[in-house]
PDB file of C-alpha atoms in Angstrom:
ATOM      1  CA  MET A 299       3.240  -2.428 -27.772  1.00 52.00           C
ATOM      2  CA  PHE A 300       1.799   0.945 -26.270  1.00 62.00           C
ATOM      3  CA  SER A 301      -0.754   3.348 -27.804  1.00 75.00           C
ATOM      4  CA  PRO A 302       0.990   6.551 -29.004  1.00 84.00           C
ATOM      5  CA  GLN A 303      -2.375   8.182 -28.104  1.00 87.00           C
ATOM      6  CA  LEU A 304      -2.341   7.140 -24.630  1.00 86.00           C
ATOM      7  CA  ASP A 305       1.077   8.319 -24.005  1.00 86.00           C
ATOM      8  CA  VAL A 306      -0.302  11.744 -25.529  1.00 91.00           C
ATOM      9  CA  ASP A 307      -3.079  11.554 -23.176  1.00 91.00           C
ATOM     10  CA  LEU A 308      -0.976  10.653 -20.158  1.00 91.00           C
ATOM     11  CA  GLN A 309       1.453  13.676 -20.761  1.00 92.00           C
ATOM     12  CA  SER A 310      -1.431  15.776 -20.862  1.00 93.00           C
ATOM     13  CA  ALA A 311      -2.750  14.828 -17.523  1.00 93.00           C
ATOM     14  CA  VAL A 312       0.486  14.957 -15.791  1.00 93.00           C
ATOM     15  CA  GLY A 313       1.282  18.177 -17.418  1.00 94.00           C
ATOM     16  CA  LEU A 314      -2.118  19.679 -15.933  1.00 93.00           C
ATOM     17  CA  LEU A 315      -1.384  18.180 -12.648  1.00 93.00           C
ATOM     18  CA  GLU A 316       2.155  19.562 -12.418  1.00 94.00           C
ATOM     19  CA  ALA A 317       0.671  22.883 -13.409  1.00 94.00           C
ATOM     20  CA  THR A 318      -1.824  22.542 -10.575  1.00 92.00           C
ATOM     21  CA  LEU A 319       0.744  21.808  -8.327  1.00 92.00           C
ATOM     22  CA  LYS A 320       2.952  24.868  -9.290  1.00 91.00           C
ATOM     23  CA  ALA A 321       0.098  27.315  -8.962  1.00 91.00           C
ATOM     24  CA  GLY A 322      -0.742  25.745  -5.483  1.00 85.00           C
ATOM     25  CA  PRO A 323      -4.596  26.651  -4.893  1.00 86.00           C
ATOM     26  CA  ALA A 324      -5.594  26.889  -1.414  1.00 82.00           C
ATOM     27  CA  GLN A 325      -7.498  23.503  -1.173  1.00 87.00           C
ATOM     28  CA  ILE A 326      -5.231  21.527  -3.131  1.00 89.00           C
ATOM     29  CA  THR A 327      -3.837  19.416  -0.344  1.00 89.00           C
ATOM     30  CA  ARG A 328      -7.420  18.160   0.345  1.00 90.00           C
ATOM     31  CA  GLU A 329      -7.634  16.683  -3.054  1.00 92.00           C
ATOM     32  CA  LEU A 330      -4.170  15.123  -3.365  1.00 93.00           C
ATOM     33  CA  PRO A 331      -5.040  11.941  -1.420  1.00 92.00           C
ATOM     34  CA  ALA A 332      -7.655  11.001  -4.215  1.00 93.00           C
ATOM     35  CA  VAL A 333      -4.796  11.879  -6.871  1.00 93.00           C
ATOM     36  CA  LEU A 334      -2.398   9.673  -5.300  1.00 94.00           C
ATOM     37  CA  GLN A 335      -4.921   6.633  -5.134  1.00 92.00           C
ATOM     38  CA  VAL A 336      -4.897   7.171  -9.114  1.00 92.00           C
ATOM     39  CA  LEU A 337      -1.203   7.530  -9.559  1.00 94.00           C
ATOM     40  CA  MET A 338       0.114   4.517  -7.109  1.00 94.00           C
ATOM     41  CA  PRO A 339      -0.932   1.805  -9.524  1.00 94.00           C
ATOM     42  CA  LEU A 340       0.434   3.645 -12.670  1.00 94.00           C
ATOM     43  CA  LEU A 341       3.953   3.302 -10.908  1.00 95.00           C
ATOM     44  CA  HIS A 342       3.615  -0.327 -12.058  1.00 95.00           C
ATOM     45  CA  SER A 343       3.134   0.377 -15.782  1.00 93.00           C
ATOM     46  CA  PRO A 344       6.099   0.783 -18.023  1.00 92.00           C
ATOM     47  CA  LEU A 345       4.476   3.510 -19.877  1.00 89.00           C
ATOM     48  CA  ALA A 346       3.430   5.404 -17.003  1.00 93.00           C
ATOM     49  CA  ALA A 347       5.830   5.158 -14.353  1.00 95.00           C
ATOM     50  CA  PRO A 348       8.636   7.440 -15.987  1.00 94.00           C
ATOM     51  CA  ARG A 349       5.947  10.205 -16.252  1.00 92.00           C
ATOM     52  CA  ILE A 350       4.648   9.561 -12.955  1.00 94.00           C
ATOM     53  CA  GLN A 351       7.627   9.352 -10.600  1.00 95.00           C
ATOM     54  CA  GLN A 352       8.273  12.844 -10.824  1.00 94.00           C
ATOM     55  CA  VAL A 353       4.738  14.170 -10.021  1.00 95.00           C
ATOM     56  CA  PHE A 354       4.449  11.629  -7.203  1.00 96.00           C
ATOM     57  CA  LEU A 355       7.944  13.230  -5.664  1.00 95.00           C
ATOM     58  CA  ASP A 356       6.405  16.910  -6.038  1.00 94.00           C
ATOM     59  CA  ILE A 357       3.230  15.965  -4.438  1.00 95.00           C
ATOM     60  CA  GLY A 358       5.356  14.730  -1.558  1.00 94.00           C
ATOM     61  CA  VAL A 359       7.033  18.260  -1.500  1.00 93.00           C
ATOM     62  CA  CYS A 360       3.715  19.927  -1.616  1.00 92.00           C
ATOM     63  CA  LEU A 361       2.252  17.893   1.221  1.00 93.00           C
ATOM     64  CA  MET A 362       5.270  16.888   3.640  1.00 93.00           C
ATOM     65  CA  PRO A 363       6.974  19.436   6.184  1.00 90.00           C
ATOM     66  CA  LYS A 364      10.166  20.213   4.626  1.00 90.00           C
ATOM     67  CA  HIS A 365      12.286  17.826   6.950  1.00 89.00           C
ATOM     68  CA  LEU A 366      10.438  14.875   5.487  1.00 90.00           C
ATOM     69  CA  HIS A 367      10.769  15.913   1.733  1.00 88.00           C
ATOM     70  CA  ASN A 368      12.975  12.933   1.098  1.00 88.00           C
ATOM     71  CA  LEU A 369      10.515  10.587   2.119  1.00 92.00           C
ATOM     72  CA  GLY A 370       9.126  10.280  -1.459  1.00 93.00           C
ATOM     73  CA  HIS A 371      12.670   9.005  -2.733  1.00 94.00           C
ATOM     74  CA  VAL A 372      12.591   6.169  -0.327  1.00 94.00           C
ATOM     75  CA  THR A 373       8.982   5.373  -1.076  1.00 95.00           C
ATOM     76  CA  LEU A 374       9.646   5.238  -4.501  1.00 95.00           C
ATOM     77  CA  ARG A 375      12.576   2.717  -4.194  1.00 94.00           C
ATOM     78  CA  LEU A 376      10.393   0.446  -1.976  1.00 94.00           C
ATOM     79  CA  LEU A 377       7.688   0.497  -4.379  1.00 94.00           C
ATOM     80  CA  LYS A 378       9.955  -0.640  -7.018  1.00 94.00           C
ATOM     81  CA  PRO A 379       8.110   1.430 -10.243  1.00 95.00           C
ATOM     82  CA  GLU A 380       8.570   0.215 -13.679  1.00 95.00           C
ATOM     83  CA  CYS A 381      11.156   2.788 -14.506  1.00 93.00           C
ATOM     84  CA  ASP A 382      14.750   3.950 -13.792  1.00 93.00           C
ATOM     85  CA  LEU A 383      15.233   6.033 -10.539  1.00 92.00           C
ATOM     86  CA  ASP A 384      18.032   8.498 -10.138  1.00 89.00           C
ATOM     87  CA  GLN A 385      21.135   6.562  -9.511  1.00 88.00           C
ATOM     88  CA  ALA A 386      21.988   8.964  -6.380  1.00 88.00           C
ATOM     89  CA  TRP A 387      19.232   7.780  -4.524  1.00 85.00           C
ATOM     90  CA  GLY A 388      20.484   4.210  -4.684  1.00 85.00           C
ATOM     91  CA  GLU A 389      23.699   5.312  -3.071  1.00 90.00           C
ATOM     92  CA  GLU A 390      22.459   4.410   0.398  1.00 90.00           C
ATOM     93  CA  ASP A 391      21.321   0.822   1.306  1.00 92.00           C
ATOM     94  CA  LEU A 392      17.351   0.611   0.672  1.00 91.00           C
ATOM     95  CA  ASP A 393      17.112  -1.033   4.113  1.00 89.00           C
ATOM     96  CA  THR A 394      19.244   1.658   5.931  1.00 91.00           C
ATOM     97  CA  ALA A 395      17.378   4.333   4.308  1.00 92.00           C
ATOM     98  CA  ALA A 396      13.936   2.930   4.832  1.00 92.00           C
ATOM     99  CA  HIS A 397      14.673   2.524   8.590  1.00 92.00           C
ATOM    100  CA  ARG A 398      16.127   5.980   8.699  1.00 93.00           C
ATOM    101  CA  THR A 399      12.992   7.459   7.182  1.00 94.00           C
ATOM    102  CA  VAL A 400      10.777   5.409   9.543  1.00 94.00           C
ATOM    103  CA  LEU A 401      12.823   6.647  12.611  1.00 94.00           C
ATOM    104  CA  LEU A 402      12.590  10.262  11.375  1.00 93.00           C
ATOM    105  CA  LEU A 403       8.584   9.985  10.814  1.00 94.00           C
ATOM    106  CA  ASN A 404       8.290   8.168  14.075  1.00 94.00           C
ATOM    107  CA  ASP A 405      10.164  11.016  15.971  1.00 92.00           C
ATOM    108  CA  HIS A 406       8.303  13.760  14.636  1.00 91.00           C
ATOM    109  CA  THR A 407       4.887  12.391  14.777  1.00 92.00           C
ATOM    110  CA  VAL A 408       4.669   9.835  17.769  1.00 91.00           C
ATOM    111  CA  PRO A 409       5.010  11.465  21.221  1.00 88.00           C
ATOM    112  CA  GLN A 410       7.355   9.449  23.689  1.00 80.00           C
ATOM    113  CA  ARG A 411       6.872   8.837  27.236  1.00 69.00           C
ATOM    114  CA  GLU A 412      10.277  10.746  28.334  1.00 67.00           C
ATOM    115  CA  GLY A 413      11.927  13.482  26.463  1.00 62.00           C
ATOM    116  CA  LYS A 414      10.870  16.540  24.483  1.00 58.00           C
ATOM    117  CA  THR A 415       7.410  16.365  22.858  1.00 60.00           C
ATOM    118  CA  ALA A 416       7.510  20.187  21.586  1.00 67.00           C
ATOM    119  CA  ASP A 417       8.518  19.200  17.763  1.00 80.00           C
ATOM    120  CA  VAL A 418       5.955  16.286  17.774  1.00 86.00           C
ATOM    121  CA  ALA A 419       2.697  16.376  16.125  1.00 88.00           C
ATOM    122  CA  PRO A 420       0.544  14.155  13.687  1.00 90.00           C
ATOM    123  CA  LEU A 421       0.948  14.810  10.115  1.00 91.00           C
ATOM    124  CA  ALA A 422      -1.827  16.652   8.342  1.00 90.00           C
ATOM    125  CA  ALA A 423      -4.182  13.932   6.877  1.00 89.00           C
ATOM    126  CA  PRO A 424      -3.045  14.476   3.128  1.00 91.00           C
ATOM    127  CA  ALA A 425       0.896  14.091   4.291  1.00 92.00           C
ATOM    128  CA  PHE A 426      -0.168  10.803   6.258  1.00 93.00           C
ATOM    129  CA  ALA A 427      -1.859   9.556   3.152  1.00 92.00           C
ATOM    130  CA  PHE A 428       1.345  10.219   1.323  1.00 95.00           C
ATOM    131  CA  CYS A 429       3.182   8.487   3.992  1.00 94.00           C
ATOM    132  CA  PHE A 430       1.200   5.366   4.225  1.00 94.00           C
ATOM    133  CA  PRO A 431       2.325   3.825   1.210  1.00 94.00           C
ATOM    134  CA  LEU A 432       5.932   3.777   2.554  1.00 94.00           C
ATOM    135  CA  LEU A 433       4.767   2.215   5.931  1.00 94.00           C
ATOM    136  CA  ASN A 434       2.745  -0.390   4.265  1.00 93.00           C
ATOM    137  CA  ALA A 435       5.773  -1.387   2.023  1.00 92.00           C
ATOM    138  CA  MET A 436       8.045  -1.548   4.984  1.00 89.00           C
ATOM    139  CA  LEU A 437       5.771  -3.674   6.936  1.00 90.00           C
ATOM    140  CA  ARG A 438       5.069  -5.970   4.228  1.00 88.00           C
ATOM    141  CA  GLU A 439       8.446  -6.508   3.181  1.00 83.00           C
ATOM    142  CA  SER A 440       9.804  -6.850   6.854  1.00 76.00           C
ATOM    143  CA  SER A 441      10.145 -10.163   8.484  1.00 70.00           C
ATOM    144  CA  GLY A 442      10.516 -10.135  12.260  1.00 65.00           C
ATOM    145  CA  SER A 443      13.292 -12.269  12.372  1.00 76.00           C
ATOM    146  CA  THR A 444      15.696  -9.561  14.012  1.00 85.00           C
ATOM    147  CA  GLU A 445      15.319  -7.238  17.035  1.00 87.00           C
ATOM    148  CA  GLU A 446      16.067  -4.162  14.779  1.00 85.00           C
ATOM    149  CA  THR A 447      13.535  -5.238  12.246  1.00 85.00           C
ATOM    150  CA  GLU A 448      10.901  -5.849  14.887  1.00 88.00           C
ATOM    151  CA  SER A 449      11.962  -2.488  16.337  1.00 88.00           C
ATOM    152  CA  MET A 450      11.279  -0.706  13.069  1.00 90.00           C
ATOM    153  CA  MET A 451       8.070  -2.592  12.504  1.00 90.00           C
ATOM    154  CA  THR A 452       6.768  -1.443  15.975  1.00 91.00           C
ATOM    155  CA  ARG A 453       7.853   2.003  14.968  1.00 93.00           C
ATOM    156  CA  ALA A 454       5.957   2.240  11.796  1.00 93.00           C
ATOM    157  CA  LEU A 455       2.824   0.828  13.289  1.00 92.00           C
ATOM    158  CA  GLN A 456       3.185   3.418  16.197  1.00 93.00           C
ATOM    159  CA  VAL A 457       2.944   6.041  13.570  1.00 94.00           C
ATOM    160  CA  ILE A 458       0.048   4.289  11.758  1.00 92.00           C
ATOM    161  CA  SER A 459      -1.595   4.195  15.143  1.00 90.00           C
ATOM    162  CA  VAL A 460      -1.346   7.867  16.128  1.00 90.00           C
ATOM    163  CA  HIS A 461      -2.705   9.097  12.950  1.00 88.00           C
ATOM    164  CA  CYS A 462      -5.807   6.279  13.279  1.00 85.00           C
ATOM    165  CA  GLN A 463      -6.709   7.792  16.624  1.00 81.00           C
ATOM    166  CA  LEU A 464      -7.484  11.165  14.761  1.00 75.00           C
ATOM    167  CA  ARG A 465     -11.206  11.502  14.926  1.00 62.00           C
ATOM    168  CA  ALA A 466     -13.530  13.723  12.813  1.00 48.00           C
ATOM    169  CA  SER A 467     -15.081  16.604  14.949  1.00 45.00           C
ATOM    170  CA  THR A 468     -19.084  16.637  15.106  1.00 45.00           C
ATOM    171  CA  ASP A 469     -21.298  19.317  15.163  1.00 47.00           C
ATOM    172  CA  GLY A 470     -24.459  18.358  17.018  1.00 43.00           C
ATOM    173  CA  ASP A 471     -26.297  15.979  14.656  1.00 41.00           C
ATOM    174  CA  ASP A 472     -24.540  16.796  11.626  1.00 39.00           C
ATOM    175  CA  MET A 473     -21.627  14.187  11.381  1.00 38.00           C
ATOM    176  CA  GLU A 474     -19.114  14.508   8.796  1.00 42.00           C
ATOM    177  CA  LEU A 475     -16.026  12.624   7.935  1.00 43.00           C
ATOM    178  CA  ASP A 476     -13.097  14.971   8.101  1.00 48.00           C
ATOM    179  CA  GLU A 477     -10.278  14.582   5.652  1.00 49.00           C
ATOM    180  CA  VAL A 478      -7.992  12.607   8.620  1.00 49.00           C
ATOM    181  CA  GLU A 479     -10.815   9.851   8.402  1.00 49.00           C
ATOM    182  CA  THR A 480     -11.409   9.811   4.480  1.00 48.00           C
ATOM    183  CA  CYS A 481      -7.729   9.592   3.910  1.00 51.00           C
ATOM    184  CA  ILE A 482      -6.692   6.996   6.375  1.00 50.00           C
ATOM    185  CA  CYS A 483     -10.024   4.887   5.039  1.00 48.00           C
ATOM    186  CA  SER A 484      -9.290   5.273   1.564  1.00 48.00           C
ATOM    187  CA  PHE A 485      -5.519   4.164   1.574  1.00 49.00           C
ATOM    188  CA  PHE A 486      -6.309   1.612   4.236  1.00 49.00           C
ATOM    189  CA  CYS A 487      -8.738   0.217   1.308  1.00 44.00           C
ATOM    190  CA  LEU A 488      -6.150   0.507  -1.273  1.00 46.00           C
ATOM    191  CA  SER A 489      -3.516  -1.355   0.637  1.00 50.00           C
ATOM    192  CA  VAL A 490      -5.807  -4.080   1.177  1.00 44.00           C
ATOM    193  CA  ASN A 491      -6.417  -4.709  -2.622  1.00 44.00           C
TER     194      ASN A 491
END
């Protein structure tokens, strides 16, 4: 049995987060990877998941470029939260949707040897932090039994590799971790647990 007070507290916290996302303060994107670390485990709670799923998607819209806004829907499906998801999301087979999303992410972030590279660039660190659970779930659930699966795994690893190569800038003796390294390190630790 769930505590009614716990549900009220959760609703209050989610409401504050939603209001903050709507207000869109200038530096909000830097804080969202830490918020995601708190939200991700809550997706496996029958009490929290129904309240968390929409704010998770809203964070994705805040962080991701417009052409990648649907990444959150596929991520939620792969993470199998303890709540009902919109039936419209399930119209496309999950493996097909996940493969399509990884291909799209790879096409926009990984430089190819030949062809155009004008629209290819790594994501901002907070956006990559939002993508990492999808890539992690995709790699964990894939078995390299087919050539297509191995190709998808390779593309997912290429996306991770491109973002892991980003480094902090240093000014003389004062070495600071930038948001890229902070996000990557924190989500890497989260995925190991």
